[in-house]
Amino acid sequence: MLVIKNVTKTFGNKTILNHVSFDVQPGEIAVLLGSSGVGKSTLLRILNNLETKDAGEILLDGQPLQTTANAQQHTVGMVFQQFNLFEHLTVEQNITLALEKVDKKTAQEAHTIALQLLTHYGLADKANQPVTRLSGGQKQRLAIARALALKPKIICFDEPTSALDPLLTTHVANSIKELAEQKFMVIVATHDTTLLEKLPCTIYLMSNGSIIESAPSQDFFAHKNKFIRINNFVAGNS
């Protein structure tokens, strides 16, 4: 289980995260919901050692999560909003690069792992193509495959539907649900309220760096009047 306790982050005199606390079980999807600038992405970046926290604890299975060691332990995987793929490389090389350079796999081992992932995500026939020839949805699937290649326990998605056609939201949701079914701990930062309807998740509404309301998605959609702040955000009233 991932436990985030009172995590705080400031930039200058601005508080970006203000004592944020929640936990995620294996097989659970936690959705950080809120407008741009409320701290959602910063928390994901802290988990991925792209930012440092100023205070608080992050525990994984009862032990402090060593974010600085993620590069060696591959505990946390990240699917970035703009995918951050290596566009000068082929589709397959986007996966094999880290496997060979970071995980010290042989070229054949890396190729085998990459082909399995590309096959699963319907990209095997694109393996030798440059990333620039992929559609937005295909880039999304490649980014997920790349994140999974190093076998993390936690998968983070930063605004996973913002760069996609709205019609692809269901496909993204299905991919996220599949990861939860495989017992990954999944954290999604989004402002896209349509994604909530497609994911069995726990919703954490953020505002000004704090979680101001939370609810299991099933409970929220069954009893919206009980969760006024989330309902106002979903309705576009906040």
JSON list of C-alpha atoms in Angstrom, two decimals:
[
{"chain": "A", "resi": 1, "resn": "MET", "atom": "CA", "xyz": [0.00, 0.00, 0.00]},
{"chain": "A", "resi": 2, "resn": "LEU", "atom": "CA", "xyz": [1.14, 3.54, -0.79]},
{"chain": "A", "resi": 3, "resn": "VAL", "atom": "CA", "xyz": [0.58, 6.05, 2.01]},
{"chain": "A", "resi": 4, "resn": "ILE", "atom": "CA", "xyz": [1.03, 9.77, 1.47]},
{"chain": "A", "resi": 5, "resn": "LYS", "atom": "CA", "xyz": [1.00, 11.72, 4.75]},
{"chain": "A", "resi": 6, "resn": "ASN", "atom": "CA", "xyz": [1.00, 15.50, 5.10]},
{"chain": "A", "resi": 7, "resn": "VAL", "atom": "CA", "xyz": [3.10, 16.10, 2.01]},
{"chain": "A", "resi": 8, "resn": "THR", "atom": "CA", "xyz": [3.91, 19.78, 1.63]},
{"chain": "A", "resi": 9, "resn": "LYS", "atom": "CA", "xyz": [5.69, 21.67, -1.14]},
{"chain": "A", "resi": 10, "resn": "THR", "atom": "CA", "xyz": [6.36, 25.37, -1.58]},
{"chain": "A", "resi": 11, "resn": "PHE", "atom": "CA", "xyz": [7.93, 27.39, -4.38]},
{"chain": "A", "resi": 12, "resn": "GLY", "atom": "CA", "xyz": [9.15, 30.68, -2.97]},
{"chain": "A", "resi": 13, "resn": "ASN", "atom": "CA", "xyz": [6.29, 32.08, -0.92]},
{"chain": "A", "resi": 14, "resn": "LYS", "atom": "CA", "xyz": [3.64, 30.03, -2.74]},
{"chain": "A", "resi": 15, "resn": "THR", "atom": "CA", "xyz": [2.34, 26.80, -1.19]},
{"chain": "A", "resi": 16, "resn": "ILE", "atom": "CA", "xyz": [1.80, 24.23, -3.94]},
{"chain": "A", "resi": 17, "resn": "LEU", "atom": "CA", "xyz": [0.92, 21.26, -1.72]},
{"chain": "A", "resi": 18, "resn": "ASN", "atom": "CA", "xyz": [-0.50, 21.80, 1.75]},
{"chain": "A", "resi": 19, "resn": "HIS", "atom": "CA", "xyz": [-0.43, 18.71, 4.00]},
{"chain": "A", "resi": 20, "resn": "VAL", "atom": "CA", "xyz": [-1.80, 16.34, 1.35]},
{"chain": "A", "resi": 21, "resn": "SER", "atom": "CA", "xyz": [-2.69, 12.88, 2.68]},
{"chain": "A", "resi": 22, "resn": "PHE", "atom": "CA", "xyz": [-4.27, 9.82, 1.07]},
{"chain": "A", "resi": 23, "resn": "ASP", "atom": "CA", "xyz": [-3.46, 6.17, 0.45]},
{"chain": "A", "resi": 24, "resn": "VAL", "atom": "CA", "xyz": [-3.69, 3.77, -2.48]},
{"chain": "A", "resi": 25, "resn": "GLN", "atom": "CA", "xyz": [-4.09, 0.01, -2.25]},
{"chain": "A", "resi": 26, "resn": "PRO", "atom": "CA", "xyz": [-2.83, -2.42, -4.90]},
{"chain": "A", "resi": 27, "resn": "GLY", "atom": "CA", "xyz": [-5.56, -2.61, -7.52]},
{"chain": "A", "resi": 28, "resn": "GLU", "atom": "CA", "xyz": [-6.98, 0.81, -6.59]},
{"chain": "A", "resi": 29, "resn": "ILE", "atom": "CA", "xyz": [-7.25, 3.91, -8.77]},
{"chain": "A", "resi": 30, "resn": "ALA", "atom": "CA", "xyz": [-6.85, 7.26, -7.01]},
{"chain": "A", "resi": 31, "resn": "VAL", "atom": "CA", "xyz": [-7.96, 10.27, -9.06]},
{"chain": "A", "resi": 32, "resn": "LEU", "atom": "CA", "xyz": [-6.59, 13.68, -8.12]},
{"chain": "A", "resi": 33, "resn": "LEU", "atom": "CA", "xyz": [-9.26, 15.97, -9.53]},
{"chain": "A", "resi": 34, "resn": "GLY", "atom": "CA", "xyz": [-8.98, 19.70, -9.91]},
{"chain": "A", "resi": 35, "resn": "SER", "atom": "CA", "xyz": [-8.21, 22.67, -12.11]},
{"chain": "A", "resi": 36, "resn": "SER", "atom": "CA", "xyz": [-4.75, 23.46, -13.42]},
{"chain": "A", "resi": 37, "resn": "GLY", "atom": "CA", "xyz": [-2.37, 24.78, -10.78]},
{"chain": "A", "resi": 38, "resn": "VAL", "atom": "CA", "xyz": [-3.88, 23.08, -7.72]},
{"chain": "A", "resi": 39, "resn": "GLY", "atom": "CA", "xyz": [-0.88, 20.80, -7.13]},
{"chain": "A", "resi": 40, "resn": "LYS", "atom": "CA", "xyz": [-1.92, 17.56, -8.84]},
{"chain": "A", "resi": 41, "resn": "SER", "atom": "CA", "xyz": [1.02, 17.28, -11.20]},
{"chain": "A", "resi": 42, "resn": "THR", "atom": "CA", "xyz": [3.50, 18.44, -8.56]},
{"chain": "A", "resi": 43, "resn": "LEU", "atom": "CA", "xyz": [2.56, 15.49, -6.37]},
{"chain": "A", "resi": 44, "resn": "LEU", "atom": "CA", "xyz": [3.12, 13.08, -9.25]},
{"chain": "A", "resi": 45, "resn": "ARG", "atom": "CA", "xyz": [6.47, 14.71, -9.94]},
{"chain": "A", "resi": 46, "resn": "ILE", "atom": "CA", "xyz": [7.48, 14.24, -6.30]},
{"chain": "A", "resi": 47, "resn": "LEU", "atom": "CA", "xyz": [6.61, 10.54, -6.50]},
{"chain": "A", "resi": 48, "resn": "ASN", "atom": "CA", "xyz": [8.78, 10.29, -9.61]},
{"chain": "A", "resi": 49, "resn": "ASN", "atom": "CA", "xyz": [11.71, 12.23, -8.08]},
{"chain": "A", "resi": 50, "resn": "LEU", "atom": "CA", "xyz": [11.25, 15.11, -10.51]},
{"chain": "A", "resi": 51, "resn": "GLU", "atom": "CA", "xyz": [10.55, 17.42, -7.56]},
{"chain": "A", "resi": 52, "resn": "THR", "atom": "CA", "xyz": [11.35, 17.12, -3.84]},
{"chain": "A", "resi": 53, "resn": "LYS", "atom": "CA", "xyz": [8.86, 17.49, -1.01]},
{"chain": "A", "resi": 54, "resn": "ASP", "atom": "CA", "xyz": [9.49, 19.98, 1.77]},
{"chain": "A", "resi": 55, "resn": "ALA", "atom": "CA", "xyz": [7.69, 18.00, 4.46]},
{"chain": "A", "resi": 56, "resn": "GLY", "atom": "CA", "xyz": [5.58, 14.91, 5.04]},
{"chain": "A", "resi": 57, "resn": "GLU", "atom": "CA", "xyz": [6.01, 11.18, 4.50]},
{"chain": "A", "resi": 58, "resn": "ILE", "atom": "CA", "xyz": [5.55, 8.80, 1.60]},
{"chain": "A", "resi": 59, "resn": "LEU", "atom": "CA", "xyz": [5.41, 5.15, 2.62]},
{"chain": "A", "resi": 60, "resn": "LEU", "atom": "CA", "xyz": [5.26, 2.04, 0.44]},
{"chain": "A", "resi": 61, "resn": "ASP", "atom": "CA", "xyz": [4.34, -1.19, 2.22]},
{"chain": "A", "resi": 62, "resn": "GLY", "atom": "CA", "xyz": [5.19, 0.42, 5.54]},
{"chain": "A", "resi": 63, "resn": "GLN", "atom": "CA", "xyz": [8.63, 1.64, 4.52]},
{"chain": "A", "resi": 64, "resn": "PRO", "atom": "CA", "xyz": [9.69, 5.12, 3.39]},
{"chain": "A", "resi": 65, "resn": "LEU", "atom": "CA", "xyz": [9.52, 5.41, -0.39]},
{"chain": "A", "resi": 66, "resn": "GLN", "atom": "CA", "xyz": [13.01, 6.36, -1.50]},
{"chain": "A", "resi": 67, "resn": "THR", "atom": "CA", "xyz": [12.08, 8.55, -4.44]},
{"chain": "A", "resi": 68, "resn": "THR", "atom": "CA", "xyz": [15.75, 9.29, -5.14]},
{"chain": "A", "resi": 69, "resn": "ALA", "atom": "CA", "xyz": [16.31, 5.56, -5.67]},
{"chain": "A", "resi": 70, "resn": "ASN", "atom": "CA", "xyz": [13.47, 5.19, -8.19]},
{"chain": "A", "resi": 71, "resn": "ALA", "atom": "CA", "xyz": [15.93, 5.23, -11.06]},
{"chain": "A", "resi": 72, "resn": "GLN", "atom": "CA", "xyz": [17.43, 2.01, -9.71]},
{"chain": "A", "resi": 73, "resn": "GLN", "atom": "CA", "xyz": [14.33, 0.39, -8.21]},
{"chain": "A", "resi": 74, "resn": "HIS", "atom": "CA", "xyz": [11.77, 1.44, -10.86]},
{"chain": "A", "resi": 75, "resn": "THR", "atom": "CA", "xyz": [9.12, 1.64, -8.13]},
{"chain": "A", "resi": 76, "resn": "VAL", "atom": "CA", "xyz": [7.09, 4.36, -9.83]},
{"chain": "A", "resi": 77, "resn": "GLY", "atom": "CA", "xyz": [6.21, 4.67, -13.52]},
{"chain": "A", "resi": 78, "resn": "MET", "atom": "CA", "xyz": [4.96, 7.85, -15.14]},
{"chain": "A", "resi": 79, "resn": "VAL", "atom": "CA", "xyz": [2.82, 8.53, -18.20]},
{"chain": "A", "resi": 80, "resn": "PHE", "atom": "CA", "xyz": [3.30, 12.22, -18.94]},
{"chain": "A", "resi": 81, "resn": "GLN", "atom": "CA", "xyz": [0.65, 14.59, -20.25]},
{"chain": "A", "resi": 82, "resn": "GLN", "atom": "CA", "xyz": [2.56, 15.13, -23.51]},
{"chain": "A", "resi": 83, "resn": "PHE", "atom": "CA", "xyz": [3.91, 11.55, -23.41]},
{"chain": "A", "resi": 84, "resn": "ASN", "atom": "CA", "xyz": [7.60, 12.67, -23.47]},
{"chain": "A", "resi": 85, "resn": "LEU", "atom": "CA", "xyz": [8.48, 9.99, -26.00]},
{"chain": "A", "resi": 86, "resn": "PHE", "atom": "CA", "xyz": [11.82, 9.98, -27.81]},
{"chain": "A", "resi": 87, "resn": "GLU", "atom": "CA", "xyz": [10.63, 11.06, -31.22]},
{"chain": "A", "resi": 88, "resn": "HIS", "atom": "CA", "xyz": [14.01, 10.51, -32.89]},
{"chain": "A", "resi": 89, "resn": "LEU", "atom": "CA", "xyz": [13.80, 6.79, -32.02]},
{"chain": "A", "resi": 90, "resn": "THR", "atom": "CA", "xyz": [11.56, 4.01, -33.29]},
{"chain": "A", "resi": 91, "resn": "VAL", "atom": "CA", "xyz": [8.55, 2.78, -31.35]},
{"chain": "A", "resi": 92, "resn": "GLU", "atom": "CA", "xyz": [10.46, -0.28, -30.13]},
{"chain": "A", "resi": 93, "resn": "GLN", "atom": "CA", "xyz": [13.55, 1.71, -29.20]},
{"chain": "A", "resi": 94, "resn": "ASN", "atom": "CA", "xyz": [11.44, 3.88, -26.92]},
{"chain": "A", "resi": 95, "resn": "ILE", "atom": "CA", "xyz": [10.99, 0.79, -24.76]},
{"chain": "A", "resi": 96, "resn": "THR", "atom": "CA", "xyz": [14.32, -0.98, -25.22]},
{"chain": "A", "resi": 97, "resn": "LEU", "atom": "CA", "xyz": [16.45, 2.08, -24.42]},
{"chain": "A", "resi": 98, "resn": "ALA", "atom": "CA", "xyz": [15.68, 2.09, -20.69]},
{"chain": "A", "resi": 99, "resn": "LEU", "atom": "CA", "xyz": [15.70, -1.69, -20.51]},
{"chain": "A", "resi": 100, "resn": "GLU", "atom": "CA", "xyz": [19.25, -1.80, -21.87]},
{"chain": "A", "resi": 101, "resn": "LYS", "atom": "CA", "xyz": [20.70, 1.36, -20.31]},
{"chain": "A", "resi": 102, "resn": "VAL", "atom": "CA", "xyz": [18.96, 1.34, -16.93]},
{"chain": "A", "resi": 103, "resn": "ASP", "atom": "CA", "xyz": [17.89, -2.26, -16.36]},
{"chain": "A", "resi": 104, "resn": "LYS", "atom": "CA", "xyz": [21.02, -3.70, -18.03]},
{"chain": "A", "resi": 105, "resn": "LYS", "atom": "CA", "xyz": [19.06, -6.12, -20.20]},
{"chain": "A", "resi": 106, "resn": "THR", "atom": "CA", "xyz": [20.72, -7.59, -23.26]},
{"chain": "A", "resi": 107, "resn": "ALA", "atom": "CA", "xyz": [19.49, -6.38, -26.63]},
{"chain": "A", "resi": 108, "resn": "GLN", "atom": "CA", "xyz": [17.62, -9.65, -27.14]},
{"chain": "A", "resi": 109, "resn": "GLU", "atom": "CA", "xyz": [16.03, -9.54, -23.69]},
{"chain": "A", "resi": 110, "resn": "ALA", "atom": "CA", "xyz": [14.96, -5.94, -24.25]},
{"chain": "A", "resi": 111, "resn": "HIS", "atom": "CA", "xyz": [13.56, -6.80, -27.68]},
{"chain": "A", "resi": 112, "resn": "THR", "atom": "CA", "xyz": [11.51, -9.69, -26.24]},
{"chain": "A", "resi": 113, "resn": "ILE", "atom": "CA", "xyz": [10.04, -7.54, -23.47]},
{"chain": "A", "resi": 114, "resn": "ALA", "atom": "CA", "xyz": [9.29, -4.68, -25.87]},
{"chain": "A", "resi": 115, "resn": "LEU", "atom": "CA", "xyz": [7.59, -6.96, -28.38]},
{"chain": "A", "resi": 116, "resn": "GLN", "atom": "CA", "xyz": [5.37, -8.47, -25.67]},
{"chain": "A", "resi": 117, "resn": "LEU", "atom": "CA", "xyz": [4.28, -5.02, -24.53]},
{"chain": "A", "resi": 118, "resn": "LEU", "atom": "CA", "xyz": [3.79, -3.69, -28.05]},
{"chain": "A", "resi": 119, "resn": "THR", "atom": "CA", "xyz": [1.72, -6.74, -28.94]},
{"chain": "A", "resi": 120, "resn": "HIS", "atom": "CA", "xyz": [-0.45, -6.26, -25.87]},
{"chain": "A", "resi": 121, "resn": "TYR", "atom": "CA", "xyz": [-1.07, -2.61, -26.74]},
{"chain": "A", "resi": 122, "resn": "GLY", "atom": "CA", "xyz": [-1.70, -3.26, -30.44]},
{"chain": "A", "resi": 123, "resn": "LEU", "atom": "CA", "xyz": [1.52, -1.64, -31.63]},
{"chain": "A", "resi": 124, "resn": "ALA", "atom": "CA", "xyz": [3.61, -4.62, -32.75]},
{"chain": "A", "resi": 125, "resn": "ASP", "atom": "CA", "xyz": [3.18, -3.68, -36.41]},
{"chain": "A", "resi": 126, "resn": "LYS", "atom": "CA", "xyz": [4.54, -0.19, -35.60]},
{"chain": "A", "resi": 127, "resn": "ALA", "atom": "CA", "xyz": [7.70, -1.43, -33.85]},
{"chain": "A", "resi": 128, "resn": "ASN", "atom": "CA", "xyz": [10.15, -0.17, -36.46]},
{"chain": "A", "resi": 129, "resn": "GLN", "atom": "CA", "xyz": [8.31, 3.04, -37.29]},
{"chain": "A", "resi": 130, "resn": "PRO", "atom": "CA", "xyz": [9.36, 6.45, -35.96]},
{"chain": "A", "resi": 131, "resn": "VAL", "atom": "CA", "xyz": [7.24, 7.75, -33.11]},
{"chain": "A", "resi": 132, "resn": "THR", "atom": "CA", "xyz": [6.30, 10.78, -35.22]},
{"chain": "A", "resi": 133, "resn": "ARG", "atom": "CA", "xyz": [4.08, 8.55, -37.36]},
{"chain": "A", "resi": 134, "resn": "LEU", "atom": "CA", "xyz": [1.89, 7.50, -34.45]},
{"chain": "A", "resi": 135, "resn": "SER", "atom": "CA", "xyz": [-1.51, 9.00, -33.69]},
{"chain": "A", "resi": 136, "resn": "GLY", "atom": "CA", "xyz": [-2.24, 10.54, -30.30]},
{"chain": "A", "resi": 137, "resn": "GLY", "atom": "CA", "xyz": [-3.94, 7.39, -29.08]},
{"chain": "A", "resi": 138, "resn": "GLN", "atom": "CA", "xyz": [-1.04, 5.23, -30.25]},
{"chain": "A", "resi": 139, "resn": "LYS", "atom": "CA", "xyz": [1.44, 7.51, -28.49]},
{"chain": "A", "resi": 140, "resn": "GLN", "atom": "CA", "xyz": [-0.62, 7.17, -25.33]},
{"chain": "A", "resi": 141, "resn": "ARG", "atom": "CA", "xyz": [-0.45, 3.38, -25.53]},
{"chain": "A", "resi": 142, "resn": "LEU", "atom": "CA", "xyz": [3.28, 3.46, -26.21]},
{"chain": "A", "resi": 143, "resn": "ALA", "atom": "CA", "xyz": [3.81, 5.72, -23.20]},
{"chain": "A", "resi": 144, "resn": "ILE", "atom": "CA", "xyz": [1.95, 3.22, -21.02]},
{"chain": "A", "resi": 145, "resn": "ALA", "atom": "CA", "xyz": [3.97, 0.32, -22.44]},
{"chain": "A", "resi": 146, "resn": "ARG", "atom": "CA", "xyz": [7.21, 2.19, -21.78]},
{"chain": "A", "resi": 147, "resn": "ALA", "atom": "CA", "xyz": [6.19, 2.92, -18.19]},
{"chain": "A", "resi": 148, "resn": "LEU", "atom": "CA", "xyz": [5.39, -0.77, -17.61]},
{"chain": "A", "resi": 149, "resn": "ALA", "atom": "CA", "xyz": [8.62, -2.08, -19.11]},
{"chain": "A", "resi": 150, "resn": "LEU", "atom": "CA", "xyz": [10.60, -1.56, -15.88]},
{"chain": "A", "resi": 151, "resn": "LYS", "atom": "CA", "xyz": [7.90, -3.26, -13.79]},
{"chain": "A", "resi": 152, "resn": "PRO", "atom": "CA", "xyz": [6.91, -0.51, -11.34]},
{"chain": "A", "resi": 153, "resn": "LYS", "atom": "CA", "xyz": [4.43, -1.01, -8.52]},
{"chain": "A", "resi": 154, "resn": "ILE", "atom": "CA", "xyz": [2.88, 2.44, -8.93]},
{"chain": "A", "resi": 155, "resn": "ILE", "atom": "CA", "xyz": [1.73, 3.99, -12.22]},
{"chain": "A", "resi": 156, "resn": "CYS", "atom": "CA", "xyz": [1.06, 7.74, -12.43]},
{"chain": "A", "resi": 157, "resn": "PHE", "atom": "CA", "xyz": [-0.93, 9.39, -15.22]},
{"chain": "A", "resi": 158, "resn": "ASP", "atom": "CA", "xyz": [-0.70, 13.16, -15.66]},
{"chain": "A", "resi": 159, "resn": "GLU", "atom": "CA", "xyz": [-3.77, 14.47, -17.51]},
{"chain": "A", "resi": 160, "resn": "PRO", "atom": "CA", "xyz": [-4.04, 11.28, -19.61]},
{"chain": "A", "resi": 161, "resn": "THR", "atom": "CA", "xyz": [-6.89, 12.51, -21.82]},
{"chain": "A", "resi": 162, "resn": "SER", "atom": "CA", "xyz": [-5.92, 16.14, -22.35]},
{"chain": "A", "resi": 163, "resn": "ALA", "atom": "CA", "xyz": [-3.91, 15.52, -25.53]},
{"chain": "A", "resi": 164, "resn": "LEU", "atom": "CA", "xyz": [-6.44, 13.12, -27.03]},
{"chain": "A", "resi": 165, "resn": "ASP", "atom": "CA", "xyz": [-9.64, 13.33, -28.98]},
{"chain": "A", "resi": 166, "resn": "PRO", "atom": "CA", "xyz": [-12.55, 13.02, -26.51]},
{"chain": "A", "resi": 167, "resn": "LEU", "atom": "CA", "xyz": [-13.67, 9.86, -28.30]},
{"chain": "A", "resi": 168, "resn": "LEU", "atom": "CA", "xyz": [-10.51, 8.14, -27.06]},
{"chain": "A", "resi": 169, "resn": "THR", "atom": "CA", "xyz": [-11.26, 8.77, -23.38]},
{"chain": "A", "resi": 170, "resn": "THR", "atom": "CA", "xyz": [-13.00, 5.39, -23.06]},
{"chain": "A", "resi": 171, "resn": "HIS", "atom": "CA", "xyz": [-9.95, 3.60, -24.45]},
{"chain": "A", "resi": 172, "resn": "VAL", "atom": "CA", "xyz": [-7.70, 5.38, -21.97]},
{"chain": "A", "resi": 173, "resn": "ALA", "atom": "CA", "xyz": [-10.06, 4.51, -19.11]},
{"chain": "A", "resi": 174, "resn": "ASN", "atom": "CA", "xyz": [-10.04, 0.86, -20.15]},
{"chain": "A", "resi": 175, "resn": "SER", "atom": "CA", "xyz": [-6.25, 0.82, -20.12]},
{"chain": "A", "resi": 176, "resn": "ILE", "atom": "CA", "xyz": [-6.19, 2.34, -16.63]},
{"chain": "A", "resi": 177, "resn": "LYS", "atom": "CA", "xyz": [-8.78, -0.14, -15.36]},
{"chain": "A", "resi": 178, "resn": "GLU", "atom": "CA", "xyz": [-6.76, -3.01, -16.78]},
{"chain": "A", "resi": 179, "resn": "LEU", "atom": "CA", "xyz": [-3.70, -1.85, -14.83]},
{"chain": "A", "resi": 180, "resn": "ALA", "atom": "CA", "xyz": [-5.73, -1.77, -11.62]},
{"chain": "A", "resi": 181, "resn": "GLU", "atom": "CA", "xyz": [-7.00, -5.28, -12.33]},
{"chain": "A", "resi": 182, "resn": "GLN", "atom": "CA", "xyz": [-3.35, -6.34, -12.58]},
{"chain": "A", "resi": 183, "resn": "LYS", "atom": "CA", "xyz": [-2.90, -4.94, -9.02]},
{"chain": "A", "resi": 184, "resn": "PHE", "atom": "CA", "xyz": [-0.89, -1.88, -9.87]},
{"chain": "A", "resi": 185, "resn": "MET", "atom": "CA", "xyz": [-1.45, 1.15, -7.64]},
{"chain": "A", "resi": 186, "resn": "VAL", "atom": "CA", "xyz": [-2.70, 3.81, -10.08]},
{"chain": "A", "resi": 187, "resn": "ILE", "atom": "CA", "xyz": [-2.75, 7.57, -9.51]},
{"chain": "A", "resi": 188, "resn": "VAL", "atom": "CA", "xyz": [-4.41, 9.81, -12.10]},
{"chain": "A", "resi": 189, "resn": "ALA", "atom": "CA", "xyz": [-4.17, 13.61, -12.09]},
{"chain": "A", "resi": 190, "resn": "THR", "atom": "CA", "xyz": [-6.93, 15.11, -14.21]},
{"chain": "A", "resi": 191, "resn": "HIS", "atom": "CA", "xyz": [-9.40, 17.94, -14.65]},
{"chain": "A", "resi": 192, "resn": "ASP", "atom": "CA", "xyz": [-11.45, 15.79, -17.08]},
{"chain": "A", "resi": 193, "resn": "THR", "atom": "CA", "xyz": [-14.65, 14.97, -15.23]},
{"chain": "A", "resi": 194, "resn": "THR", "atom": "CA", "xyz": [-15.86, 12.64, -18.00]},
{"chain": "A", "resi": 195, "resn": "LEU", "atom": "CA", "xyz": [-13.08, 10.25, -17.01]},
{"chain": "A", "resi": 196, "resn": "LEU", "atom": "CA", "xyz": [-14.68, 9.79, -13.58]},
{"chain": "A", "resi": 197, "resn": "GLU", "atom": "CA", "xyz": [-17.75, 8.15, -15.12]},
{"chain": "A", "resi": 198, "resn": "LYS", "atom": "CA", "xyz": [-15.56, 5.50, -16.73]},
{"chain": "A", "resi": 199, "resn": "LEU", "atom": "CA", "xyz": [-13.28, 4.61, -13.81]},
{"chain": "A", "resi": 200, "resn": "PRO", "atom": "CA", "xyz": [-14.04, 2.76, -10.56]},
{"chain": "A", "resi": 201, "resn": "CYS", "atom": "CA", "xyz": [-11.88, 5.02, -8.42]},
{"chain": "A", "resi": 202, "resn": "THR", "atom": "CA", "xyz": [-11.54, 7.13, -5.30]},
{"chain": "A", "resi": 203, "resn": "ILE", "atom": "CA", "xyz": [-11.91, 10.82, -6.14]},
{"chain": "A", "resi": 204, "resn": "TYR", "atom": "CA", "xyz": [-9.77, 13.38, -4.31]},
{"chain": "A", "resi": 205, "resn": "LEU", "atom": "CA", "xyz": [-10.83, 16.91, -5.18]},
{"chain": "A", "resi": 206, "resn": "MET", "atom": "CA", "xyz": [-7.95, 19.38, -4.83]},
{"chain": "A", "resi": 207, "resn": "SER", "atom": "CA", "xyz": [-8.03, 23.15, -4.47]},
{"chain": "A", "resi": 208, "resn": "ASN", "atom": "CA", "xyz": [-5.15, 25.48, -3.58]},
{"chain": "A", "resi": 209, "resn": "GLY", "atom": "CA", "xyz": [-2.81, 22.60, -2.83]},
{"chain": "A", "resi": 210, "resn": "SER", "atom": "CA", "xyz": [-5.16, 20.73, -0.50]},
{"chain": "A", "resi": 211, "resn": "ILE", "atom": "CA", "xyz": [-7.59, 17.84, -0.77]},
{"chain": "A", "resi": 212, "resn": "ILE", "atom": "CA", "xyz": [-10.92, 19.44, 0.09]},
{"chain": "A", "resi": 213, "resn": "GLU", "atom": "CA", "xyz": [-13.26, 16.47, -0.46]},
{"chain": "A", "resi": 214, "resn": "SER", "atom": "CA", "xyz": [-13.04, 12.78, -1.33]},
{"chain": "A", "resi": 215, "resn": "ALA", "atom": "CA", "xyz": [-15.44, 10.03, -2.32]},
{"chain": "A", "resi": 216, "resn": "PRO", "atom": "CA", "xyz": [-15.50, 6.61, -3.95]},
{"chain": "A", "resi": 217, "resn": "SER", "atom": "CA", "xyz": [-16.76, 7.25, -7.49]},
{"chain": "A", "resi": 218, "resn": "GLN", "atom": "CA", "xyz": [-19.59, 4.75, -7.06]},
{"chain": "A", "resi": 219, "resn": "ASP", "atom": "CA", "xyz": [-20.83, 6.60, -3.96]},
{"chain": "A", "resi": 220, "resn": "PHE", "atom": "CA", "xyz": [-20.48, 9.98, -5.65]},
{"chain": "A", "resi": 221, "resn": "PHE", "atom": "CA", "xyz": [-22.57, 9.07, -8.68]},
{"chain": "A", "resi": 222, "resn": "ALA", "atom": "CA", "xyz": [-25.19, 7.38, -6.49]},
{"chain": "A", "resi": 223, "resn": "HIS", "atom": "CA", "xyz": [-25.44, 10.26, -3.99]},
{"chain": "A", "resi": 224, "resn": "LYS", "atom": "CA", "xyz": [-24.10, 13.44, -5.58]},
{"chain": "A", "resi": 225, "resn": "ASN", "atom": "CA", "xyz": [-25.88, 15.65, -3.06]},
{"chain": "A", "resi": 226, "resn": "LYS", "atom": "CA", "xyz": [-23.65, 14.24, -0.29]},
{"chain": "A", "resi": 227, "resn": "PHE", "atom": "CA", "xyz": [-20.48, 15.47, -1.99]},
{"chain": "A", "resi": 228, "resn": "ILE", "atom": "CA", "xyz": [-21.24, 19.10, -2.69]},
{"chain": "A", "resi": 229, "resn": "ARG", "atom": "CA", "xyz": [-17.75, 20.26, -3.64]},
{"chain": "A", "resi": 230, "resn": "ILE", "atom": "CA", "xyz": [-17.05, 17.41, -6.05]},
{"chain": "A", "resi": 231, "resn": "ASN", "atom": "CA", "xyz": [-20.52, 17.82, -7.53]},
{"chain": "A", "resi": 232, "resn": "ASN", "atom": "CA", "xyz": [-19.97, 21.54, -8.03]},
{"chain": "A", "resi": 233, "resn": "PHE", "atom": "CA", "xyz": [-16.68, 20.88, -9.83]},
{"chain": "A", "resi": 234, "resn": "VAL", "atom": "CA", "xyz": [-18.20, 18.19, -12.04]},
{"chain": "A", "resi": 235, "resn": "ALA", "atom": "CA", "xyz": [-21.12, 20.50, -12.83]},
{"chain": "A", "resi": 236, "resn": "GLY", "atom": "CA", "xyz": [-18.73, 23.28, -13.75]},
{"chain": "A", "resi": 237, "resn": "ASN", "atom": "CA", "xyz": [-19.76, 25.49, -10.86]},
{"chain": "A", "resi": 238, "resn": "SER", "atom": "CA", "xyz": [-16.34, 25.89, -9.31]}
]
